[in-house]
mmCIF file of C-alpha atoms in Angstrom:
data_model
loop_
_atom_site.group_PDB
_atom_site.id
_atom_site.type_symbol
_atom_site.label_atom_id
_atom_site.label_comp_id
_atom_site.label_asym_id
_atom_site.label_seq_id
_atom_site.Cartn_x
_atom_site.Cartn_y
_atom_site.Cartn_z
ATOM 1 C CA UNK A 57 -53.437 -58.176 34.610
ATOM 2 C CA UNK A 58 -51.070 -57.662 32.249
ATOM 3 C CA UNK A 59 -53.167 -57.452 29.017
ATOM 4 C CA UNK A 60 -55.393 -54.680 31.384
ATOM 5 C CA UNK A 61 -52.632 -52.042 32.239
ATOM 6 C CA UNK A 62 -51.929 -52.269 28.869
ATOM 7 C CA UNK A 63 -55.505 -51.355 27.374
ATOM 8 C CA UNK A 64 -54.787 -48.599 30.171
ATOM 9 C CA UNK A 65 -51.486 -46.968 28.883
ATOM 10 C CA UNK A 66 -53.031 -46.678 25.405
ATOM 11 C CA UNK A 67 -56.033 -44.970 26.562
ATOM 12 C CA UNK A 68 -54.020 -42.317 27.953
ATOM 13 C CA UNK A 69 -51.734 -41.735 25.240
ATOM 14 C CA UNK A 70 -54.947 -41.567 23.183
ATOM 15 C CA UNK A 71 -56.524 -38.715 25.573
ATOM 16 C CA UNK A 72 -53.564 -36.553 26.048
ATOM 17 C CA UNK A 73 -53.039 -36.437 21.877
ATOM 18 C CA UNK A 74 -49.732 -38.760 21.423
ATOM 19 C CA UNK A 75 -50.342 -40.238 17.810
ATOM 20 C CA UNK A 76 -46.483 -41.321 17.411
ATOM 21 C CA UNK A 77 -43.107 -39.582 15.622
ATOM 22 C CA UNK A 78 -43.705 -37.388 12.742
ATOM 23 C CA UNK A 79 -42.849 -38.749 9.582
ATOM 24 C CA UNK A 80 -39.194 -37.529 8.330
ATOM 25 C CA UNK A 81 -39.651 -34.327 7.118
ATOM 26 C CA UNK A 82 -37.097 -34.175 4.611
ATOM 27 C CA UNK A 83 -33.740 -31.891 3.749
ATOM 28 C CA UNK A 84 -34.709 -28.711 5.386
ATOM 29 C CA UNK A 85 -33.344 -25.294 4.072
ATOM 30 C CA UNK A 86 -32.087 -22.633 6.460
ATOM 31 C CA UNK A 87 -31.659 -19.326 4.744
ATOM 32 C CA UNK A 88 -28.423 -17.436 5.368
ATOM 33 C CA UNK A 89 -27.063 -20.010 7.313
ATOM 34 C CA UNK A 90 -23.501 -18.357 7.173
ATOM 35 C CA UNK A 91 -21.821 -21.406 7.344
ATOM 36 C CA UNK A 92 -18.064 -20.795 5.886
ATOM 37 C CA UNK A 93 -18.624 -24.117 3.682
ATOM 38 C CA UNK A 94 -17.045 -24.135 0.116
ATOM 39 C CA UNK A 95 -20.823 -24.392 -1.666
ATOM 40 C CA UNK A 96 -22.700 -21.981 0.201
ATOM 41 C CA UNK A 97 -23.562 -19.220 -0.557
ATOM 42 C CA UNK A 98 -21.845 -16.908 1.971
ATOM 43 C CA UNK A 99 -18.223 -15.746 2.743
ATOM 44 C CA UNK A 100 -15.934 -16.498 4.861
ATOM 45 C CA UNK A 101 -16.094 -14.150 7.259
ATOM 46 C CA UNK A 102 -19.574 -16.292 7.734
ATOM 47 C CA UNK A 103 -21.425 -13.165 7.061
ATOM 48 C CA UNK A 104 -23.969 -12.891 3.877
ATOM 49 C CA UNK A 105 -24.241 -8.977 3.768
ATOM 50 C CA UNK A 106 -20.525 -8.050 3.262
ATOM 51 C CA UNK A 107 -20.285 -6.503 -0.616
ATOM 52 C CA UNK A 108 -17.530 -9.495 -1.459
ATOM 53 C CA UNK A 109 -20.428 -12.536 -1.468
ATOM 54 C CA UNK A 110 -22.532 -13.589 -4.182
ATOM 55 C CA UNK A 111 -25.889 -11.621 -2.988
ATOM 56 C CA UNK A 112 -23.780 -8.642 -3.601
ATOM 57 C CA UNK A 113 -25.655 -6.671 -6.779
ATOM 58 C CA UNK A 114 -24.352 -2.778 -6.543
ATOM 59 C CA UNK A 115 -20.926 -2.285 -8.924
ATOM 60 C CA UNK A 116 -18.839 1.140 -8.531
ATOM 61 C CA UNK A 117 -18.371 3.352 -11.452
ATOM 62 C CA UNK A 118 -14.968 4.977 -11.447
ATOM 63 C CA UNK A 119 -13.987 8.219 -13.088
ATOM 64 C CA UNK A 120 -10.543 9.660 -13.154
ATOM 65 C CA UNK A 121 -10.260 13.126 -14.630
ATOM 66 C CA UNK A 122 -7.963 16.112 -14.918
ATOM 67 C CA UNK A 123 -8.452 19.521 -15.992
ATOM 68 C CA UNK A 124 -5.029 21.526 -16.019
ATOM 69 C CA UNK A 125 -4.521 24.721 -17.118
ATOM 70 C CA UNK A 126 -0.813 26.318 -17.291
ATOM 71 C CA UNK A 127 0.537 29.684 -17.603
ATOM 72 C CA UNK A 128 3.963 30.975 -18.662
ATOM 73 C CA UNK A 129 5.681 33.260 -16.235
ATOM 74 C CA UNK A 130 8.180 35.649 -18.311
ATOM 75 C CA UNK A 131 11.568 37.289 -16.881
ATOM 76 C CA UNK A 132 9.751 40.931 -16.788
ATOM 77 C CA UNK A 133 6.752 39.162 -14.149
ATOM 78 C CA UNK A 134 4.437 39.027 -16.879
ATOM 79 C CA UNK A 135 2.367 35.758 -18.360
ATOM 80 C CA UNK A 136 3.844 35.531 -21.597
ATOM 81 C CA UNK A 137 1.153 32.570 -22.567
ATOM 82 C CA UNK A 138 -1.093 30.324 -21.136
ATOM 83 C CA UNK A 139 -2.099 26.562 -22.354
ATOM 84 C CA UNK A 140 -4.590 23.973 -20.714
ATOM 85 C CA UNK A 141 -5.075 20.257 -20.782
ATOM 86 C CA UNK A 142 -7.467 17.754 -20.000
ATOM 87 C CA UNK A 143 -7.600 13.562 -19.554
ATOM 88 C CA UNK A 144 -10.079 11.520 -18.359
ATOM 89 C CA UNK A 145 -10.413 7.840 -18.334
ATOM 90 C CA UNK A 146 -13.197 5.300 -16.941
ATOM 91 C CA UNK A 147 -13.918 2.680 -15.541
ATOM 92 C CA UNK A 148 -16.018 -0.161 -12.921
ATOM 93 C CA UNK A 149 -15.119 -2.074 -10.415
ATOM 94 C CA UNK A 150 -13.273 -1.488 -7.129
ATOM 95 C CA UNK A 151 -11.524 1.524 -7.010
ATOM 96 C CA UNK A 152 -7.773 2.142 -7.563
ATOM 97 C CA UNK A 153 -5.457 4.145 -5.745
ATOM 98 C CA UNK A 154 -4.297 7.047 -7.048
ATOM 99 C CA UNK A 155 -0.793 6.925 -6.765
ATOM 100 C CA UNK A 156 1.743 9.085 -8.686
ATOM 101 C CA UNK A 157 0.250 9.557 -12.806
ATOM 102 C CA UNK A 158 1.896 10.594 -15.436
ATOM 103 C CA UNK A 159 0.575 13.436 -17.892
ATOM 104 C CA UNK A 160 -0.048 13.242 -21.294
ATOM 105 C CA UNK A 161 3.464 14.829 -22.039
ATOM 106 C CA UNK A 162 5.162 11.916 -20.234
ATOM 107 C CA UNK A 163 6.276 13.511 -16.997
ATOM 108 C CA UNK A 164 4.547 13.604 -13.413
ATOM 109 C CA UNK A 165 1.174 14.829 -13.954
ATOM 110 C CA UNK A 166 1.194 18.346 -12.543
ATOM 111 C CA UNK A 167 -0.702 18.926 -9.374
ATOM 112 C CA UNK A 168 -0.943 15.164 -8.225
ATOM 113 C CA UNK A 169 0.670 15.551 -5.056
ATOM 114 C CA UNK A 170 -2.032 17.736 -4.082
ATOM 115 C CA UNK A 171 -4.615 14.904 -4.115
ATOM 116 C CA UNK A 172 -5.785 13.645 -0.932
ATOM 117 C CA UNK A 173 -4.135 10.275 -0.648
ATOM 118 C CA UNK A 174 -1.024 12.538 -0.537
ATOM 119 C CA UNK A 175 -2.237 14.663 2.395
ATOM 120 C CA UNK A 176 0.215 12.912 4.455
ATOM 121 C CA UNK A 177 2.845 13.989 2.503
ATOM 122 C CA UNK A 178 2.970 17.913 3.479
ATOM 123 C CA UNK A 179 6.568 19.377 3.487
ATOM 124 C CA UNK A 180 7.904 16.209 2.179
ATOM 125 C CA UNK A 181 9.908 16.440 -1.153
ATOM 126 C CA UNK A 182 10.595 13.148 -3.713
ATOM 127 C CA UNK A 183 13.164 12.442 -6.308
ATOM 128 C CA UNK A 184 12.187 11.217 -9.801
ATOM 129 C CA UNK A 185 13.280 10.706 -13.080
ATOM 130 C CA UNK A 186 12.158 9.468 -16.398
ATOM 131 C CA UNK A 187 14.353 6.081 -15.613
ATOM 132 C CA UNK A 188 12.415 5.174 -12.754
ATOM 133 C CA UNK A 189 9.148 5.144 -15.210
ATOM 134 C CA UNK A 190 6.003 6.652 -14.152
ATOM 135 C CA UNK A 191 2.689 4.874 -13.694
ATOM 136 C CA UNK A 192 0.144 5.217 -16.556
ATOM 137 C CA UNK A 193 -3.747 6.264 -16.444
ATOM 138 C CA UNK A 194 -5.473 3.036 -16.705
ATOM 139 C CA UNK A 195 -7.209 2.275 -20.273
ATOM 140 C CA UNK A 196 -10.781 3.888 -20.477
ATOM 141 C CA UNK A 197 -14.053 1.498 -20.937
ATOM 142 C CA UNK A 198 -15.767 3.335 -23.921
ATOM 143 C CA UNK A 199 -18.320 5.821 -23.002
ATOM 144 C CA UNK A 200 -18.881 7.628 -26.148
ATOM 145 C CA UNK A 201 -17.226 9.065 -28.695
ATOM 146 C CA UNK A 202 -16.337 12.005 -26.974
ATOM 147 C CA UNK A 203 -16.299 13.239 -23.652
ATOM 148 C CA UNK A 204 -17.680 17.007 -22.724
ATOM 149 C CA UNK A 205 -15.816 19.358 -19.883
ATOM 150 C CA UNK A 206 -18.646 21.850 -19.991
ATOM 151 C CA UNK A 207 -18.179 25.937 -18.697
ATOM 152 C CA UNK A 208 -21.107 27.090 -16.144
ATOM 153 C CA UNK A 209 -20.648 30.606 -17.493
ATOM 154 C CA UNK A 210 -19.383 32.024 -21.153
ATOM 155 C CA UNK A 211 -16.599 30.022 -22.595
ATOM 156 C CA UNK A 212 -16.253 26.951 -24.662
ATOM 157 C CA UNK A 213 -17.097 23.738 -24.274
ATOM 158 C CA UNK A 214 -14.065 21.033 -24.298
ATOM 159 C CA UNK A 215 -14.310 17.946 -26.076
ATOM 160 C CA UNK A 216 -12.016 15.344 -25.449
ATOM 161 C CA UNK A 217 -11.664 12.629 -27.887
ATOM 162 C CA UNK A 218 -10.636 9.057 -27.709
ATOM 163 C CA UNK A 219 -6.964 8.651 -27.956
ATOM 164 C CA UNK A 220 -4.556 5.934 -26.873
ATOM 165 C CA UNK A 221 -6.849 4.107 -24.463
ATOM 166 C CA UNK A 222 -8.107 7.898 -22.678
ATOM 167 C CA UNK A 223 -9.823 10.681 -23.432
ATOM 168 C CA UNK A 224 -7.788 13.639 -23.544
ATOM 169 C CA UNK A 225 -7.096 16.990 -25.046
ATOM 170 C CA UNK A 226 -4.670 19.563 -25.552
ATOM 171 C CA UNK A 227 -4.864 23.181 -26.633
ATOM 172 C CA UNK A 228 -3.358 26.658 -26.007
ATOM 173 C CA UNK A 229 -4.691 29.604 -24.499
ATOM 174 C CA UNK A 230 -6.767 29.823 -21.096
ATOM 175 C CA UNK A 231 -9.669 28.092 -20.243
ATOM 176 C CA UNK A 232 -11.836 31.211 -19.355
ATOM 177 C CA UNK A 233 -14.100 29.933 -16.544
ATOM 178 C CA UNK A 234 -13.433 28.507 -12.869
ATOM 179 C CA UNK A 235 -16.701 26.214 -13.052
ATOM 180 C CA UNK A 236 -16.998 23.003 -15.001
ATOM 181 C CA UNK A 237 -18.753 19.588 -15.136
ATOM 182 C CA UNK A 238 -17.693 16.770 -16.559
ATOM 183 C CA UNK A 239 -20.365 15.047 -19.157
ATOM 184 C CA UNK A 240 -20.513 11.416 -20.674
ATOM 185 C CA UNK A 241 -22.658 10.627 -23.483
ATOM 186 C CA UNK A 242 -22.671 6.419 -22.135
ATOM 187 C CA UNK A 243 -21.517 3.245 -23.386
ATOM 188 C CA UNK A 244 -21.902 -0.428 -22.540
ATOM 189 C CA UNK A 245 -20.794 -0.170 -18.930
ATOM 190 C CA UNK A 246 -21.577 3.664 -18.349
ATOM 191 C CA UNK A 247 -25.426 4.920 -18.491
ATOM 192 C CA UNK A 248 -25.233 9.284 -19.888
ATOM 193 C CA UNK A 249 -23.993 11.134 -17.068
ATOM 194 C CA UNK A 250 -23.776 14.655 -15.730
ATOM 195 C CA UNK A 251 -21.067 15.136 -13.021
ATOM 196 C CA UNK A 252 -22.265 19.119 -12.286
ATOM 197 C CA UNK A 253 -19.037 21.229 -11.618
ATOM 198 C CA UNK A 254 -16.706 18.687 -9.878
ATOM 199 C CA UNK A 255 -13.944 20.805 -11.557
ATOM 200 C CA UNK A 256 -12.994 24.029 -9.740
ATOM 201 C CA UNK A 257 -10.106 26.220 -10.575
ATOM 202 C CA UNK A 258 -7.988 27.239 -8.216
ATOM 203 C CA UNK A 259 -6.243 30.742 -7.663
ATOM 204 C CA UNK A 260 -2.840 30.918 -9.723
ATOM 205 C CA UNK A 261 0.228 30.710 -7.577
ATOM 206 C CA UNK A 262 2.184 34.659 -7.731
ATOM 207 C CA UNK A 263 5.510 36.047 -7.169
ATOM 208 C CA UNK A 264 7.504 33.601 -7.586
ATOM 209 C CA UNK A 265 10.943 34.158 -5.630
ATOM 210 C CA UNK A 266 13.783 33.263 -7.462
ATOM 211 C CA UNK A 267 11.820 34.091 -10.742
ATOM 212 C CA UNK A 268 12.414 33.521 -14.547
ATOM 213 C CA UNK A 269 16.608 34.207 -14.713
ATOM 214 C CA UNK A 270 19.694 33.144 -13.647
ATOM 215 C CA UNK A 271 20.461 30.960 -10.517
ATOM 216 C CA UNK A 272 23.599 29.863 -8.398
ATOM 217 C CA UNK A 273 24.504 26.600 -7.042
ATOM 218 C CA UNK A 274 22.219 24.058 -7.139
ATOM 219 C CA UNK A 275 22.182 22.934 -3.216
ATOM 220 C CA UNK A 276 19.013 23.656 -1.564
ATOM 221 C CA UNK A 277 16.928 26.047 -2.694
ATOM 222 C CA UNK A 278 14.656 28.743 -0.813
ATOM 223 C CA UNK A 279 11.297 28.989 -3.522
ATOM 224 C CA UNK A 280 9.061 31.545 -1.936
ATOM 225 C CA UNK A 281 5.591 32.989 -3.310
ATOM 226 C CA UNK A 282 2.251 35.142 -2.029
ATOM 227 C CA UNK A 283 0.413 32.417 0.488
ATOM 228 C CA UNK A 284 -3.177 32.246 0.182
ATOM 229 C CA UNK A 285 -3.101 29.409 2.419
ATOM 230 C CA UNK A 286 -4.930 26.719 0.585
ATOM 231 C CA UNK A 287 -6.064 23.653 2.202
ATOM 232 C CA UNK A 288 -4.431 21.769 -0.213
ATOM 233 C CA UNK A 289 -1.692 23.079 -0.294
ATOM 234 C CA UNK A 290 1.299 23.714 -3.511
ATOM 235 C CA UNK A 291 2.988 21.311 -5.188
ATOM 236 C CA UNK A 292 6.472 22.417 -5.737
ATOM 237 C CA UNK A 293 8.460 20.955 -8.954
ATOM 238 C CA UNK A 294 12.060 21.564 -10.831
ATOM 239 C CA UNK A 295 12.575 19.115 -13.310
ATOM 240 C CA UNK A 296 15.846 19.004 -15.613
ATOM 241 C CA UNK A 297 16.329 17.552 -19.049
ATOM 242 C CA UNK A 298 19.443 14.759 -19.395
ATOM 243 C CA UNK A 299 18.938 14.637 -22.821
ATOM 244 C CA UNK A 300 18.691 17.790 -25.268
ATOM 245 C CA UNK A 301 15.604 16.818 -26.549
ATOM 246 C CA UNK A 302 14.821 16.444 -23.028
ATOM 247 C CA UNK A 303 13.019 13.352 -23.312
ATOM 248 C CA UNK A 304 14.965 11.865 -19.931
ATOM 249 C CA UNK A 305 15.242 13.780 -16.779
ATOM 250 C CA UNK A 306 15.738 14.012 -13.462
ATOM 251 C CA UNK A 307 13.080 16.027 -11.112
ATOM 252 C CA UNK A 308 12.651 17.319 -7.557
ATOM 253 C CA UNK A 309 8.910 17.674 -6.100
ATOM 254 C CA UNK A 310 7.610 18.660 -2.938
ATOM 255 C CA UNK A 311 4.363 20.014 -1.589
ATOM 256 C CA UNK A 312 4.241 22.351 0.644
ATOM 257 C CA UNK A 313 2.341 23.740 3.367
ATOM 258 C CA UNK A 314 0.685 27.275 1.298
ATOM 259 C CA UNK A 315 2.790 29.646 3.618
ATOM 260 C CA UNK A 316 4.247 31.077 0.495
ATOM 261 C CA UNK A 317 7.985 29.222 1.384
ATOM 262 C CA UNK A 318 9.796 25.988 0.480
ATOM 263 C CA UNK A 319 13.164 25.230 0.994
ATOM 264 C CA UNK A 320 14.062 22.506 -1.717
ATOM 265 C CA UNK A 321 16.842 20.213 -1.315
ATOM 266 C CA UNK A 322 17.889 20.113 -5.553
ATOM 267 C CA UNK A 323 21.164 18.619 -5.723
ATOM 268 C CA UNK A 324 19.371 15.758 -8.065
ATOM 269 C CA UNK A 325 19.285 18.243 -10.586
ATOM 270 C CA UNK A 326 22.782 18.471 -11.156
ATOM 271 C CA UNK A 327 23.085 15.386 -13.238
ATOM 272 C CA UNK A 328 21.419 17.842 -15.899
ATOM 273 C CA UNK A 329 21.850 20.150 -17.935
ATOM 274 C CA UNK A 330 20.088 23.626 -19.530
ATOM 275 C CA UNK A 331 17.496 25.113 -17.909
ATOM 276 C CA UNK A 332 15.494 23.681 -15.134
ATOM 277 C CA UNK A 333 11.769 24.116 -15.591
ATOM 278 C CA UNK A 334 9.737 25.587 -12.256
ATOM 279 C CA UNK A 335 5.945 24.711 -11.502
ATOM 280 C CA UNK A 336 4.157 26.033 -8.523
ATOM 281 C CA UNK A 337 0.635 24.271 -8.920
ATOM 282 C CA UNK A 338 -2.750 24.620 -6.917
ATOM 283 C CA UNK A 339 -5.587 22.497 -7.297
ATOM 284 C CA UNK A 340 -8.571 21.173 -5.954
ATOM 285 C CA UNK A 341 -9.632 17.263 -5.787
ATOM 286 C CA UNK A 342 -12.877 15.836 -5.666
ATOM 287 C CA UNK A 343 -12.715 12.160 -4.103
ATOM 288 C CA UNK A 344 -16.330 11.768 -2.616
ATOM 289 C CA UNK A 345 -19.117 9.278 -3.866
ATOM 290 C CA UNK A 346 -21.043 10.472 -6.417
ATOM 291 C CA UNK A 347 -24.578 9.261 -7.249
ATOM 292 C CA UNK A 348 -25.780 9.879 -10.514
ATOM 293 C CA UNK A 349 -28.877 8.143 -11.830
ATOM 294 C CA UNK A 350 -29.104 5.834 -9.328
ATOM 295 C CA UNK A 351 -25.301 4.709 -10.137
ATOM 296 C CA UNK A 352 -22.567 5.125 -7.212
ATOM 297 C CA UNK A 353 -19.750 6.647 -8.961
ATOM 298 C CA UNK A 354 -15.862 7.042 -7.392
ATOM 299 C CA UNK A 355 -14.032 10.445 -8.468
ATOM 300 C CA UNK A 356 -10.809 11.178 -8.673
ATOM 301 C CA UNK A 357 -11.291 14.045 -10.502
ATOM 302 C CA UNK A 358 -8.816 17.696 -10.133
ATOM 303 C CA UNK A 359 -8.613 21.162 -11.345
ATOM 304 C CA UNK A 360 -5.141 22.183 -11.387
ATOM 305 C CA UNK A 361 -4.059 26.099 -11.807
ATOM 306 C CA UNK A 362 -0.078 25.783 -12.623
ATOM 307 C CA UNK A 363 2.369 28.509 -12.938
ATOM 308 C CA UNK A 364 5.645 28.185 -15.011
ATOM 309 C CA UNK A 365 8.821 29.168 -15.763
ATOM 310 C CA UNK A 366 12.497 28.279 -16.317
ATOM 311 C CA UNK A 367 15.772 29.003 -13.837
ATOM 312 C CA UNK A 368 19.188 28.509 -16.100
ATOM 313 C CA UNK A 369 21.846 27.500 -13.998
ATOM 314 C CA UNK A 370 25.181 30.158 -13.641
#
């Protein structure tokens, strides 16, 4: 009886199509498993299309540029001279903040307040000085011998060579167009690109109240001008040498609303001595994502319209 239900049971298993296990298939792979193990291949947020993990392919360009022009406010109202600058350094990677730069003469780059990362900053005023140090433009990757700020109407084309780790250039006289792009012939990490007119002159700050003279006590001060209301607002500096070469100082800087008053508290500047230099900047920042090429590129690129002149303490 036995030996028959067993015949039985196998016949059925037969019919219905039960041959047994499978044999062992093996290690089986699971792609993007996000598992947060050391040796895979994913992050730890457990997620495999976050930009940090290893399937991440796309690398940021960065490009940090500044095209400053100055002019010299005389004690009759008149410009008595006018002289423009430019610096520019690059690099890859993930981008840095701005911060607070210095220029190429040493002091705080003029117009950096009126970046965006400083929007927050509106009718606030800072103390420096040259003991306090200032933070440098970062070293350039190469990208060509030279570096081309190019007009889009008649004037010249500026060439910036490379010098101490940036690209940079100095010259007097005005720049003579409100238009220009920024061009870079390539190197290793940078294909040739054409960054079309990301520089844009501003309208020049006028009537400066106090202008080029004499001034009183050094408490707070009332600095008034024309308001043109830019978004951006002005950046309002008085900086004082310590030194008679100048080479230390002491400096007050605000940015303002562009209501065309400022009421500056410059007690800071006492600890100097001669005349305190004014600049009452405007300028214009481009911070968006540029693609060029098929490259992402991160700006931080300005065109900065300063006007100067010097107070001499009574």
């Amino acid at each position: 009886m036995k030996r028959l239900l067993c015949a039985l049971l196998c016949i059925v298993w037969t019919g219905c199509g039960f041959t047994g296990p499978d044999p062992d298939p093996g290690t089986v792979f699971i792609p993007d498993d996000d598992d947060d193990s050391a040796s895979d291949d994913d992050d730890v947020a457990n997620d495999d299309d976050l930009a940090n993990d290893d399937d991440a392919t796309d690398v940021d360009l960065r490009a940090w540029a500044a095209l400053i022009q100055i002019d010299n406010l005389g004690q009759a109202g008149a410009i008595t001279g006018s002289e423009y600058s430019a610096i520019a350094s690059f690099g890859s990677g993930t981008p840095l903040p701005f911060g607070s730069p210095v220029g190429l003469d040493g002091r705080p780059l003029l117009g950096s307040m009126l970046h965006p990362e400083h929007a927050p900053d509106l009718e606030l005023c800072e103390e420096l000085s040259s003991a306090t140090g200032m933070a440098p433009l970062p070293l350039t990757q190469s990208v060509g011998g030279l570096v081309s700020i190019v007009p889009s109407s008649a004037a010249a084309t500026l060439e910036l060579p490379e010098t101490g780790g940036v690209y940079s250039l100095e010259e007097s006289g005005e720049l003579g167009a409100t238009l220009w792009s920024l061009q870079v012939k390539g190197g290793a990490d940078w294909s040739p690109t054409d960054l079309d007119e990301v520089f844009s002159m501003p309208t020049p700050v006028l009537d400066p109240l106090p202008g080029p003279g004499s001034l009183g006590s050094l408490g707070t001060l009332q600095i008034r001008w024309s308001a043109a209301n830019a978004p951006q607002g002005v950046e309002v500096m008085l900086l004082r040498g310590t030194t008679i070469d100048q080479s230390q100082w002491v400096a007050v800087r605000c940015l303002s609303q562009d209501d065309g008053e400022m009421f500056v508290p410059a007690s800071i500047l006492a600890a100097g001595s001669g005349d305190i230099i004014v600049t009452l900047s405007r300028g214009a920042w481009t911070t968006e994502e540029i693609t060029s090429g098929g490259d992402s590129i991160v700006p931080d690129i300005g065109a900065v319209r300063v006007l100067r002149y010097l107070l001499t303490p009574g």
